[in-house]
């Protein structure tokens, strides 16, 4: 039996940074959009270049194991130089790989991550084997013997297994943490609701929550000021739509603005934990998986679990590679003691 089994993607990630990158902001009355741009038709010099393993399945499995949980992972790879690199990376990780799927006819997932001078990133992703997980690939007995099933974003045809695995988890009284991906969100709220109904913890970033609910967070105008409120009223509306079961905890992250949670009675807000930002890739995986693990560690203290998640996420973004800066629980708690002013807030 394991404490947690994760299912998600596995990729080889190549990080590219160039000082020639521009960040372009576009404002309309109802929203703000930002784009990374390069001079069209130019040969752009790379400032930094490195490669690491990544993907939600890998990132969260490594984090759970690093936090001391007995962890197994389900992900799908090919049989190529990228899969060899992925398997090699687990040699010093305490993660059970007996449930992974390897298909030599497929290519392993591969991503090029364009990193801005601010540390944020745009990802060019080749899904490869990640998009082909089938029901017959999955060891359901392993899920049955886990305490928690963590579902990282799945894509392509792999989303077709979501109904089967969450229903199986429900039938076998396995708790589910669901981190929705864009492929699932694009299917619409009625499809997503079936998954949400069987999830105990749901984590999305603000953009994903907007896509899921079709509720947009309005900017300040001459007549309406939202920025002076602890939690934007539109985010509260997102929570109310996403929470479809009484026992659920819903979390929405908002990048540098912090993170929010809702348990049906209180709204929680936790600011980001200050740290240098090298690359934000993997920040969401670190946050969501730490939050799930920290709920047990803190005896269901949602606000404190948000703080644990924020601290570990901040550590993850301080280094290249989504799993390089991850902390143990002891290290997280040490940073909490060193920063007694860092805390969360609640509103009814």
PDB file of C-alpha atoms in Angstrom, residues 46-347:
ATOM      1  CA  UNK A  46      20.082  32.095 -26.269  1.00  0.00           C
ATOM      2  CA  UNK A  47      21.271  33.488 -22.929  1.00  0.00           C
ATOM      3  CA  UNK A  48      20.705  30.284 -20.952  1.00  0.00           C
ATOM      4  CA  UNK A  49      20.068  26.672 -21.946  1.00  0.00           C
ATOM      5  CA  UNK A  50      19.460  23.570 -19.811  1.00  0.00           C
ATOM      6  CA  UNK A  51      17.379  20.396 -19.795  1.00  0.00           C
ATOM      7  CA  UNK A  52      15.439  18.664 -17.003  1.00  0.00           C
ATOM      8  CA  UNK A  53      12.689  16.079 -16.630  1.00  0.00           C
ATOM      9  CA  UNK A  54       9.210  17.420 -15.991  1.00  0.00           C
ATOM     10  CA  UNK A  55       5.498  16.932 -16.473  1.00  0.00           C
ATOM     11  CA  UNK A  56       2.771  16.871 -13.833  1.00  0.00           C
ATOM     12  CA  UNK A  57       3.063  13.142 -13.178  1.00  0.00           C
ATOM     13  CA  UNK A  58       6.797  13.353 -12.517  1.00  0.00           C
ATOM     14  CA  UNK A  59       6.806  16.682 -10.681  1.00  0.00           C
ATOM     15  CA  UNK A  60       4.111  15.736  -8.195  1.00  0.00           C
ATOM     16  CA  UNK A  61       5.420  12.208  -7.595  1.00  0.00           C
ATOM     17  CA  UNK A  62       8.870  13.616  -6.800  1.00  0.00           C
ATOM     18  CA  UNK A  63       7.374  16.213  -4.474  1.00  0.00           C
ATOM     19  CA  UNK A  64       5.178  13.760  -2.565  1.00  0.00           C
ATOM     20  CA  UNK A  65       8.160  11.428  -2.118  1.00  0.00           C
ATOM     21  CA  UNK A  66      10.381  14.303  -1.013  1.00  0.00           C
ATOM     22  CA  UNK A  67       7.764  15.231   1.594  1.00  0.00           C
ATOM     23  CA  UNK A  68       8.082  11.721   3.014  1.00  0.00           C
ATOM     24  CA  UNK A  69       4.999  10.056   1.538  1.00  0.00           C
ATOM     25  CA  UNK A  70       5.223   6.540   0.129  1.00  0.00           C
ATOM     26  CA  UNK A  71       4.594   7.337  -3.534  1.00  0.00           C
ATOM     27  CA  UNK A  72       3.889   5.513  -6.773  1.00  0.00           C
ATOM     28  CA  UNK A  73       3.477   7.070 -10.221  1.00  0.00           C
ATOM     29  CA  UNK A  74       1.496   6.308 -13.356  1.00  0.00           C
ATOM     30  CA  UNK A  75       2.739   7.956 -16.540  1.00  0.00           C
ATOM     31  CA  UNK A  76       3.362   6.856 -20.128  1.00  0.00           C
ATOM     32  CA  UNK A  77       6.618   7.130 -22.057  1.00  0.00           C
ATOM     33  CA  UNK A  78       8.199   5.748 -25.209  1.00  0.00           C
ATOM     34  CA  UNK A  79      11.479   3.884 -25.555  1.00  0.00           C
ATOM     35  CA  UNK A  80      13.932   6.539 -26.726  1.00  0.00           C
ATOM     36  CA  UNK A  81      16.682   8.825 -25.449  1.00  0.00           C
ATOM     37  CA  UNK A  82      14.133  10.987 -23.652  1.00  0.00           C
ATOM     38  CA  UNK A  83      12.557   8.052 -21.794  1.00  0.00           C
ATOM     39  CA  UNK A  84      16.045   6.894 -20.808  1.00  0.00           C
ATOM     40  CA  UNK A  85      16.707  10.331 -19.334  1.00  0.00           C
ATOM     41  CA  UNK A  86      13.424  10.266 -17.432  1.00  0.00           C
ATOM     42  CA  UNK A  87      14.051   6.825 -15.937  1.00  0.00           C
ATOM     43  CA  UNK A  88      17.623   7.783 -15.039  1.00  0.00           C
ATOM     44  CA  UNK A  89      16.361  10.835 -13.155  1.00  0.00           C
ATOM     45  CA  UNK A  90      14.396   8.606 -10.750  1.00  0.00           C
ATOM     46  CA  UNK A  91      17.442   6.659  -9.551  1.00  0.00           C
ATOM     47  CA  UNK A  92      17.856   8.962  -6.563  1.00  0.00           C
ATOM     48  CA  UNK A  93      14.115   9.464  -5.991  1.00  0.00           C
ATOM     49  CA  UNK A  94      12.103   7.269  -3.642  1.00  0.00           C
ATOM     50  CA  UNK A  95       9.257   6.711  -6.131  1.00  0.00           C
ATOM     51  CA  UNK A  96       7.773   3.352  -7.118  1.00  0.00           C
ATOM     52  CA  UNK A  97       7.822   3.089 -10.948  1.00  0.00           C
ATOM     53  CA  UNK A  98       6.219  -0.347 -11.227  1.00  0.00           C
ATOM     54  CA  UNK A  99       2.992   1.220 -12.554  1.00  0.00           C
ATOM     55  CA  UNK A 100       4.422   3.303 -15.399  1.00  0.00           C
ATOM     56  CA  UNK A 101       3.540   2.443 -19.004  1.00  0.00           C
ATOM     57  CA  UNK A 102       6.225   2.170 -21.686  1.00  0.00           C
ATOM     58  CA  UNK A 103       5.341   1.810 -25.388  1.00  0.00           C
ATOM     59  CA  UNK A 104       8.263   1.578 -27.839  1.00  0.00           C
ATOM     60  CA  UNK A 105       6.002   2.601 -30.735  1.00  0.00           C
ATOM     61  CA  UNK A 106       5.453   6.063 -29.237  1.00  0.00           C
ATOM     62  CA  UNK A 107       7.672   9.075 -28.630  1.00  0.00           C
ATOM     63  CA  UNK A 108       8.225  10.363 -25.118  1.00  0.00           C
ATOM     64  CA  UNK A 109       6.759  13.780 -24.305  1.00  0.00           C
ATOM     65  CA  UNK A 110       9.056  16.719 -25.008  1.00  0.00           C
ATOM     66  CA  UNK A 111       8.772  20.433 -24.205  1.00  0.00           C
ATOM     67  CA  UNK A 112      10.678  23.601 -25.040  1.00  0.00           C
ATOM     68  CA  UNK A 113      10.245  26.188 -22.295  1.00  0.00           C
ATOM     69  CA  UNK A 114      10.832  29.807 -23.295  1.00  0.00           C
ATOM     70  CA  UNK A 115      11.775  31.639 -20.092  1.00  0.00           C
ATOM     71  CA  UNK A 116      11.356  35.420 -19.812  1.00  0.00           C
ATOM     72  CA  UNK A 117      13.652  37.804 -17.943  1.00  0.00           C
ATOM     73  CA  UNK A 118      10.906  37.954 -15.282  1.00  0.00           C
ATOM     74  CA  UNK A 119      11.149  34.210 -14.730  1.00  0.00           C
ATOM     75  CA  UNK A 120       7.757  33.408 -16.257  1.00  0.00           C
ATOM     76  CA  UNK A 121       7.532  31.028 -19.197  1.00  0.00           C
ATOM     77  CA  UNK A 122       5.776  29.952 -22.377  1.00  0.00           C
ATOM     78  CA  UNK A 123       5.784  26.229 -23.121  1.00  0.00           C
ATOM     79  CA  UNK A 124       5.943  24.582 -26.548  1.00  0.00           C
ATOM     80  CA  UNK A 125       4.744  21.061 -25.807  1.00  0.00           C
ATOM     81  CA  UNK A 126       4.852  17.823 -27.789  1.00  0.00           C
ATOM     82  CA  UNK A 127       2.519  15.501 -25.859  1.00  0.00           C
ATOM     83  CA  UNK A 128       3.724  12.209 -27.378  1.00  0.00           C
ATOM     84  CA  UNK A 129       2.896   9.180 -25.220  1.00  0.00           C
ATOM     85  CA  UNK A 130       1.322  11.438 -22.586  1.00  0.00           C
ATOM     86  CA  UNK A 131      -1.781  11.851 -24.763  1.00  0.00           C
ATOM     87  CA  UNK A 132      -2.378   8.107 -25.233  1.00  0.00           C
ATOM     88  CA  UNK A 133      -3.039   6.651 -21.757  1.00  0.00           C
ATOM     89  CA  UNK A 134      -5.814   4.052 -22.028  1.00  0.00           C
ATOM     90  CA  UNK A 135      -7.931   2.358 -19.379  1.00  0.00           C
ATOM     91  CA  UNK A 136      -6.167  -0.929 -20.132  1.00  0.00           C
ATOM     92  CA  UNK A 137      -2.800   0.719 -19.334  1.00  0.00           C
ATOM     93  CA  UNK A 138      -3.728   1.502 -15.737  1.00  0.00           C
ATOM     94  CA  UNK A 139      -3.074  -0.735 -12.748  1.00  0.00           C
ATOM     95  CA  UNK A 140      -6.326  -0.177 -10.900  1.00  0.00           C
ATOM     96  CA  UNK A 141      -5.231  -2.497  -8.098  1.00  0.00           C
ATOM     97  CA  UNK A 142      -2.455  -0.015  -7.288  1.00  0.00           C
ATOM     98  CA  UNK A 143      -5.025   2.794  -7.073  1.00  0.00           C
ATOM     99  CA  UNK A 144      -7.169   0.619  -4.814  1.00  0.00           C
ATOM    100  CA  UNK A 145      -4.251   0.223  -2.423  1.00  0.00           C
ATOM    101  CA  UNK A 146      -3.472   3.947  -2.184  1.00  0.00           C
ATOM    102  CA  UNK A 147      -4.804   6.426   0.363  1.00  0.00           C
ATOM    103  CA  UNK A 148      -4.853   9.331  -2.107  1.00  0.00           C
ATOM    104  CA  UNK A 149      -5.105   9.510  -5.886  1.00  0.00           C
ATOM    105  CA  UNK A 150      -3.541  12.690  -7.265  1.00  0.00           C
ATOM    106  CA  UNK A 151      -4.652  13.483 -10.828  1.00  0.00           C
ATOM    107  CA  UNK A 152      -2.289  15.892 -12.563  1.00  0.00           C
ATOM    108  CA  UNK A 153      -3.425  17.476 -15.853  1.00  0.00           C
ATOM    109  CA  UNK A 154      -4.016  14.880 -18.566  1.00  0.00           C
ATOM    110  CA  UNK A 155      -4.225  15.751 -22.240  1.00  0.00           C
ATOM    111  CA  UNK A 156      -5.428  14.398 -25.545  1.00  0.00           C
ATOM    112  CA  UNK A 157      -7.090  10.974 -25.479  1.00  0.00           C
ATOM    113  CA  UNK A 158      -5.741  10.388 -21.964  1.00  0.00           C
ATOM    114  CA  UNK A 159      -8.623  12.489 -20.586  1.00  0.00           C
ATOM    115  CA  UNK A 160     -10.958   9.631 -21.535  1.00  0.00           C
ATOM    116  CA  UNK A 161      -9.723   7.648 -18.519  1.00  0.00           C
ATOM    117  CA  UNK A 162     -10.750  10.355 -16.036  1.00  0.00           C
ATOM    118  CA  UNK A 163     -14.309   9.095 -15.526  1.00  0.00           C
ATOM    119  CA  UNK A 164     -13.107   5.541 -14.964  1.00  0.00           C
ATOM    120  CA  UNK A 165     -10.395   6.371 -12.447  1.00  0.00           C
ATOM    121  CA  UNK A 166     -12.401   8.852 -10.356  1.00  0.00           C
ATOM    122  CA  UNK A 167     -15.409   6.495 -10.249  1.00  0.00           C
ATOM    123  CA  UNK A 168     -13.113   3.627  -9.269  1.00  0.00           C
ATOM    124  CA  UNK A 169     -11.575   5.770  -6.540  1.00  0.00           C
ATOM    125  CA  UNK A 170     -15.015   6.704  -5.243  1.00  0.00           C
ATOM    126  CA  UNK A 171     -16.189   3.071  -5.203  1.00  0.00           C
ATOM    127  CA  UNK A 172     -13.075   2.102  -3.243  1.00  0.00           C
ATOM    128  CA  UNK A 173     -13.182   5.096  -0.877  1.00  0.00           C
ATOM    129  CA  UNK A 174      -9.906   6.569  -2.159  1.00  0.00           C
ATOM    130  CA  UNK A 175      -9.568  10.331  -1.726  1.00  0.00           C
ATOM    131  CA  UNK A 176      -8.982  12.280  -4.944  1.00  0.00           C
ATOM    132  CA  UNK A 177      -7.077  15.492  -5.575  1.00  0.00           C
ATOM    133  CA  UNK A 178      -7.837  16.848  -9.047  1.00  0.00           C
ATOM    134  CA  UNK A 179      -5.659  19.389 -10.841  1.00  0.00           C
ATOM    135  CA  UNK A 180      -7.531  20.057 -14.070  1.00  0.00           C
ATOM    136  CA  UNK A 181      -5.739  20.442 -17.405  1.00  0.00           C
ATOM    137  CA  UNK A 182      -6.760  22.441 -20.463  1.00  0.00           C
ATOM    138  CA  UNK A 183      -7.896  19.337 -22.392  1.00  0.00           C
ATOM    139  CA  UNK A 184     -10.473  18.568 -19.698  1.00  0.00           C
ATOM    140  CA  UNK A 185     -11.509  22.198 -19.301  1.00  0.00           C
ATOM    141  CA  UNK A 186     -12.170  22.585 -23.018  1.00  0.00           C
ATOM    142  CA  UNK A 187     -14.857  19.913 -22.799  1.00  0.00           C
ATOM    143  CA  UNK A 188     -17.054  22.298 -20.843  1.00  0.00           C
ATOM    144  CA  UNK A 189     -18.392  22.561 -17.323  1.00  0.00           C
ATOM    145  CA  UNK A 190     -20.999  19.810 -17.647  1.00  0.00           C
ATOM    146  CA  UNK A 191     -18.235  17.311 -18.440  1.00  0.00           C
ATOM    147  CA  UNK A 192     -15.960  18.708 -15.750  1.00  0.00           C
ATOM    148  CA  UNK A 193     -18.708  18.590 -13.133  1.00  0.00           C
ATOM    149  CA  UNK A 194     -18.775  14.783 -13.305  1.00  0.00           C
ATOM    150  CA  UNK A 195     -15.109  14.739 -12.305  1.00  0.00           C
ATOM    151  CA  UNK A 196     -15.513  17.468  -9.686  1.00  0.00           C
ATOM    152  CA  UNK A 197     -18.300  15.510  -7.993  1.00  0.00           C
ATOM    153  CA  UNK A 198     -15.822  12.769  -7.044  1.00  0.00           C
ATOM    154  CA  UNK A 199     -12.886  14.977  -6.040  1.00  0.00           C
ATOM    155  CA  UNK A 200     -12.130  15.918  -2.430  1.00  0.00           C
ATOM    156  CA  UNK A 201      -9.564  18.593  -3.320  1.00  0.00           C
ATOM    157  CA  UNK A 202      -9.640  20.640  -6.540  1.00  0.00           C
ATOM    158  CA  UNK A 203      -6.765  22.921  -7.511  1.00  0.00           C
ATOM    159  CA  UNK A 204      -6.724  25.284 -10.496  1.00  0.00           C
ATOM    160  CA  UNK A 205      -4.950  28.468 -11.400  1.00  0.00           C
ATOM    161  CA  UNK A 206      -7.046  31.557 -12.097  1.00  0.00           C
ATOM    162  CA  UNK A 207      -6.873  31.118 -15.876  1.00  0.00           C
ATOM    163  CA  UNK A 208      -8.036  27.503 -15.595  1.00  0.00           C
ATOM    164  CA  UNK A 209     -10.833  28.498 -13.210  1.00  0.00           C
ATOM    165  CA  UNK A 210     -11.941  31.142 -15.729  1.00  0.00           C
ATOM    166  CA  UNK A 211     -11.976  28.552 -18.494  1.00  0.00           C
ATOM    167  CA  UNK A 212     -13.941  26.108 -16.316  1.00  0.00           C
ATOM    168  CA  UNK A 213     -16.557  28.550 -15.055  1.00  0.00           C
ATOM    169  CA  UNK A 214     -16.611  31.165 -17.844  1.00  0.00           C
ATOM    170  CA  UNK A 215     -16.383  33.779 -15.092  1.00  0.00           C
ATOM    171  CA  UNK A 216     -13.829  36.500 -15.849  1.00  0.00           C
ATOM    172  CA  UNK A 217     -12.068  38.501 -13.146  1.00  0.00           C
ATOM    173  CA  UNK A 218     -12.875  42.113 -13.930  1.00  0.00           C
ATOM    174  CA  UNK A 219     -10.170  44.791 -13.621  1.00  0.00           C
ATOM    175  CA  UNK A 220     -10.685  48.040 -11.707  1.00  0.00           C
ATOM    176  CA  UNK A 221     -12.557  50.775 -13.551  1.00  0.00           C
ATOM    177  CA  UNK A 222     -13.384  54.396 -12.738  1.00  0.00           C
ATOM    178  CA  UNK A 223     -16.608  53.284 -11.104  1.00  0.00           C
ATOM    179  CA  UNK A 224     -15.666  49.948  -9.529  1.00  0.00           C
ATOM    180  CA  UNK A 225     -12.602  49.180  -7.398  1.00  0.00           C
ATOM    181  CA  UNK A 226     -11.968  45.498  -6.766  1.00  0.00           C
ATOM    182  CA  UNK A 227      -8.272  45.626  -5.906  1.00  0.00           C
ATOM    183  CA  UNK A 228      -8.931  46.859  -2.350  1.00  0.00           C
ATOM    184  CA  UNK A 229     -10.859  43.664  -1.525  1.00  0.00           C
ATOM    185  CA  UNK A 230      -9.013  40.697  -0.039  1.00  0.00           C
ATOM    186  CA  UNK A 231     -10.706  38.298  -2.445  1.00  0.00           C
ATOM    187  CA  UNK A 232     -12.169  39.528  -5.725  1.00  0.00           C
ATOM    188  CA  UNK A 233     -15.962  38.951  -5.913  1.00  0.00           C
ATOM    189  CA  UNK A 234     -15.520  37.190  -9.256  1.00  0.00           C
ATOM    190  CA  UNK A 235     -13.143  34.676  -7.649  1.00  0.00           C
ATOM    191  CA  UNK A 236     -15.777  34.057  -4.971  1.00  0.00           C
ATOM    192  CA  UNK A 237     -18.272  33.314  -7.743  1.00  0.00           C
ATOM    193  CA  UNK A 238     -15.789  30.885  -9.301  1.00  0.00           C
ATOM    194  CA  UNK A 239     -15.520  29.056  -5.980  1.00  0.00           C
ATOM    195  CA  UNK A 240     -19.278  28.764  -5.631  1.00  0.00           C
ATOM    196  CA  UNK A 241     -19.602  27.250  -9.086  1.00  0.00           C
ATOM    197  CA  UNK A 242     -16.665  24.848  -8.717  1.00  0.00           C
ATOM    198  CA  UNK A 243     -17.679  23.553  -5.295  1.00  0.00           C
ATOM    199  CA  UNK A 244     -20.277  20.887  -6.070  1.00  0.00           C
ATOM    200  CA  UNK A 245     -19.913  18.779  -2.904  1.00  0.00           C
ATOM    201  CA  UNK A 246     -20.040  19.837   0.760  1.00  0.00           C
ATOM    202  CA  UNK A 247     -16.852  18.010   1.727  1.00  0.00           C
ATOM    203  CA  UNK A 248     -14.689  19.608  -0.978  1.00  0.00           C
ATOM    204  CA  UNK A 249     -11.879  22.135  -0.640  1.00  0.00           C
ATOM    205  CA  UNK A 250     -11.368  24.282  -3.747  1.00  0.00           C
ATOM    206  CA  UNK A 251      -8.090  26.134  -4.342  1.00  0.00           C
ATOM    207  CA  UNK A 252      -7.397  28.830  -6.943  1.00  0.00           C
ATOM    208  CA  UNK A 253      -3.842  30.088  -7.418  1.00  0.00           C
ATOM    209  CA  UNK A 254      -3.126  33.514  -8.874  1.00  0.00           C
ATOM    210  CA  UNK A 255       0.590  33.661  -9.600  1.00  0.00           C
ATOM    211  CA  UNK A 256       2.330  36.556  -7.873  1.00  0.00           C
ATOM    212  CA  UNK A 257      -0.953  37.644  -6.283  1.00  0.00           C
ATOM    213  CA  UNK A 258      -1.071  34.601  -4.013  1.00  0.00           C
ATOM    214  CA  UNK A 259      -3.586  31.790  -3.596  1.00  0.00           C
ATOM    215  CA  UNK A 260      -7.159  31.391  -2.378  1.00  0.00           C
ATOM    216  CA  UNK A 261      -9.182  28.501  -0.956  1.00  0.00           C
ATOM    217  CA  UNK A 262     -12.828  27.887  -0.099  1.00  0.00           C
ATOM    218  CA  UNK A 263     -14.367  25.184   2.104  1.00  0.00           C
ATOM    219  CA  UNK A 264     -17.992  26.286   1.883  1.00  0.00           C
ATOM    220  CA  UNK A 265     -17.801  28.344   5.082  1.00  0.00           C
ATOM    221  CA  UNK A 266     -14.699  30.510   4.792  1.00  0.00           C
ATOM    222  CA  UNK A 267     -12.552  32.004   2.076  1.00  0.00           C
ATOM    223  CA  UNK A 268      -8.812  31.822   2.665  1.00  0.00           C
ATOM    224  CA  UNK A 269      -6.096  34.015   1.206  1.00  0.00           C
ATOM    225  CA  UNK A 270      -2.355  33.342   1.349  1.00  0.00           C
ATOM    226  CA  UNK A 271       0.208  35.720  -0.192  1.00  0.00           C
ATOM    227  CA  UNK A 272       3.189  34.410  -2.129  1.00  0.00           C
ATOM    228  CA  UNK A 273       6.279  33.615  -0.101  1.00  0.00           C
ATOM    229  CA  UNK A 274       9.064  35.946  -1.157  1.00  0.00           C
ATOM    230  CA  UNK A 275      11.884  34.267  -3.104  1.00  0.00           C
ATOM    231  CA  UNK A 276      13.974  34.780  -6.232  1.00  0.00           C
ATOM    232  CA  UNK A 277      12.264  33.579  -9.423  1.00  0.00           C
ATOM    233  CA  UNK A 278      14.378  31.688 -11.947  1.00  0.00           C
ATOM    234  CA  UNK A 279      11.586  29.788 -13.690  1.00  0.00           C
ATOM    235  CA  UNK A 280       7.914  29.368 -12.789  1.00  0.00           C
ATOM    236  CA  UNK A 281       7.641  25.988 -14.518  1.00  0.00           C
ATOM    237  CA  UNK A 282       6.434  23.405 -12.011  1.00  0.00           C
ATOM    238  CA  UNK A 283       5.225  25.992  -9.507  1.00  0.00           C
ATOM    239  CA  UNK A 284       1.633  24.810  -9.825  1.00  0.00           C
ATOM    240  CA  UNK A 285       2.592  21.151  -9.412  1.00  0.00           C
ATOM    241  CA  UNK A 286       4.654  21.949  -6.320  1.00  0.00           C
ATOM    242  CA  UNK A 287       1.846  24.050  -4.863  1.00  0.00           C
ATOM    243  CA  UNK A 288      -1.005  21.618  -5.483  1.00  0.00           C
ATOM    244  CA  UNK A 289       0.780  18.476  -4.327  1.00  0.00           C
ATOM    245  CA  UNK A 290       2.209  20.197  -1.236  1.00  0.00           C
ATOM    246  CA  UNK A 291      -1.244  21.504  -0.332  1.00  0.00           C
ATOM    247  CA  UNK A 292      -2.695  17.978  -0.527  1.00  0.00           C
ATOM    248  CA  UNK A 293       0.082  16.522   1.603  1.00  0.00           C
ATOM    249  CA  UNK A 294       0.026  19.430   4.070  1.00  0.00           C
ATOM    250  CA  UNK A 295      -3.681  19.038   4.815  1.00  0.00           C
ATOM    251  CA  UNK A 296      -2.860  15.780   6.555  1.00  0.00           C
ATOM    252  CA  UNK A 297       0.296  17.199   8.142  1.00  0.00           C
ATOM    253  CA  UNK A 298      -1.619  20.169   9.609  1.00  0.00           C
ATOM    254  CA  UNK A 299      -4.735  18.199  10.612  1.00  0.00           C
ATOM    255  CA  UNK A 300      -6.893  19.825   7.908  1.00  0.00           C
ATOM    256  CA  UNK A 301      -5.764  23.394   8.630  1.00  0.00           C
ATOM    257  CA  UNK A 302      -6.524  24.894   5.198  1.00  0.00           C
ATOM    258  CA  UNK A 303      -4.814  28.236   5.811  1.00  0.00           C
ATOM    259  CA  UNK A 304      -1.631  26.638   7.094  1.00  0.00           C
ATOM    260  CA  UNK A 305      -1.648  24.123   4.219  1.00  0.00           C
ATOM    261  CA  UNK A 306      -1.754  27.095   1.822  1.00  0.00           C
ATOM    262  CA  UNK A 307       1.314  28.511   3.562  1.00  0.00           C
ATOM    263  CA  UNK A 308       3.200  25.212   3.270  1.00  0.00           C
ATOM    264  CA  UNK A 309       2.271  25.054  -0.423  1.00  0.00           C
ATOM    265  CA  UNK A 310       3.346  28.651  -1.055  1.00  0.00           C
ATOM    266  CA  UNK A 311       6.716  28.135   0.607  1.00  0.00           C
ATOM    267  CA  UNK A 312       7.470  24.968  -1.356  1.00  0.00           C
ATOM    268  CA  UNK A 313       6.274  26.535  -4.591  1.00  0.00           C
ATOM    269  CA  UNK A 314       8.558  29.511  -3.964  1.00  0.00           C
ATOM    270  CA  UNK A 315      11.470  27.124  -3.469  1.00  0.00           C
ATOM    271  CA  UNK A 316      10.635  25.316  -6.706  1.00  0.00           C
ATOM    272  CA  UNK A 317      10.695  28.498  -8.802  1.00  0.00           C
ATOM    273  CA  UNK A 318      14.046  29.563  -7.359  1.00  0.00           C
ATOM    274  CA  UNK A 319      15.864  26.979  -9.508  1.00  0.00           C
ATOM    275  CA  UNK A 320      15.715  25.730 -13.087  1.00  0.00           C
ATOM    276  CA  UNK A 321      13.845  22.437 -13.271  1.00  0.00           C
ATOM    277  CA  UNK A 322      10.500  21.739 -11.661  1.00  0.00           C
ATOM    278  CA  UNK A 323      11.869  19.308  -9.040  1.00  0.00           C
ATOM    279  CA  UNK A 324      15.251  20.847  -8.231  1.00  0.00           C
ATOM    280  CA  UNK A 325      14.334  23.218  -5.388  1.00  0.00           C
ATOM    281  CA  UNK A 326      11.683  21.164  -3.580  1.00  0.00           C
ATOM    282  CA  UNK A 327      11.731  21.173   0.226  1.00  0.00           C
ATOM    283  CA  UNK A 328      10.950  18.583   2.883  1.00  0.00           C
ATOM    284  CA  UNK A 329       8.310  19.249   5.534  1.00  0.00           C
ATOM    285  CA  UNK A 330      11.039  19.938   8.088  1.00  0.00           C
ATOM    286  CA  UNK A 331      12.591  22.535   5.772  1.00  0.00           C
ATOM    287  CA  UNK A 332       9.201  24.171   5.143  1.00  0.00           C
ATOM    288  CA  UNK A 333       8.477  24.361   8.867  1.00  0.00           C
ATOM    289  CA  UNK A 334      11.931  25.834   9.491  1.00  0.00           C
ATOM    290  CA  UNK A 335      11.176  28.634   7.008  1.00  0.00           C
ATOM    291  CA  UNK A 336       7.843  29.256   8.721  1.00  0.00           C
ATOM    292  CA  UNK A 337       9.611  29.685  12.060  1.00  0.00           C
ATOM    293  CA  UNK A 338      12.138  32.025  10.465  1.00  0.00           C
ATOM    294  CA  UNK A 339       9.327  34.177   9.013  1.00  0.00           C
ATOM    295  CA  UNK A 340       6.724  34.536  11.792  1.00  0.00           C
ATOM    296  CA  UNK A 341       5.120  37.516  10.025  1.00  0.00           C
ATOM    297  CA  UNK A 342       4.156  35.332   7.078  1.00  0.00           C
ATOM    298  CA  UNK A 343       0.541  34.184   7.477  1.00  0.00           C
ATOM    299  CA  UNK A 344      -2.840  33.715   5.819  1.00  0.00           C
ATOM    300  CA  UNK A 345      -6.128  35.596   6.178  1.00  0.00           C
ATOM    301  CA  UNK A 346      -9.762  34.501   6.145  1.00  0.00           C
ATOM    302  CA  UNK A 347     -13.109  36.103   5.351  1.00  0.00           C
TER     303      UNK A 347
END
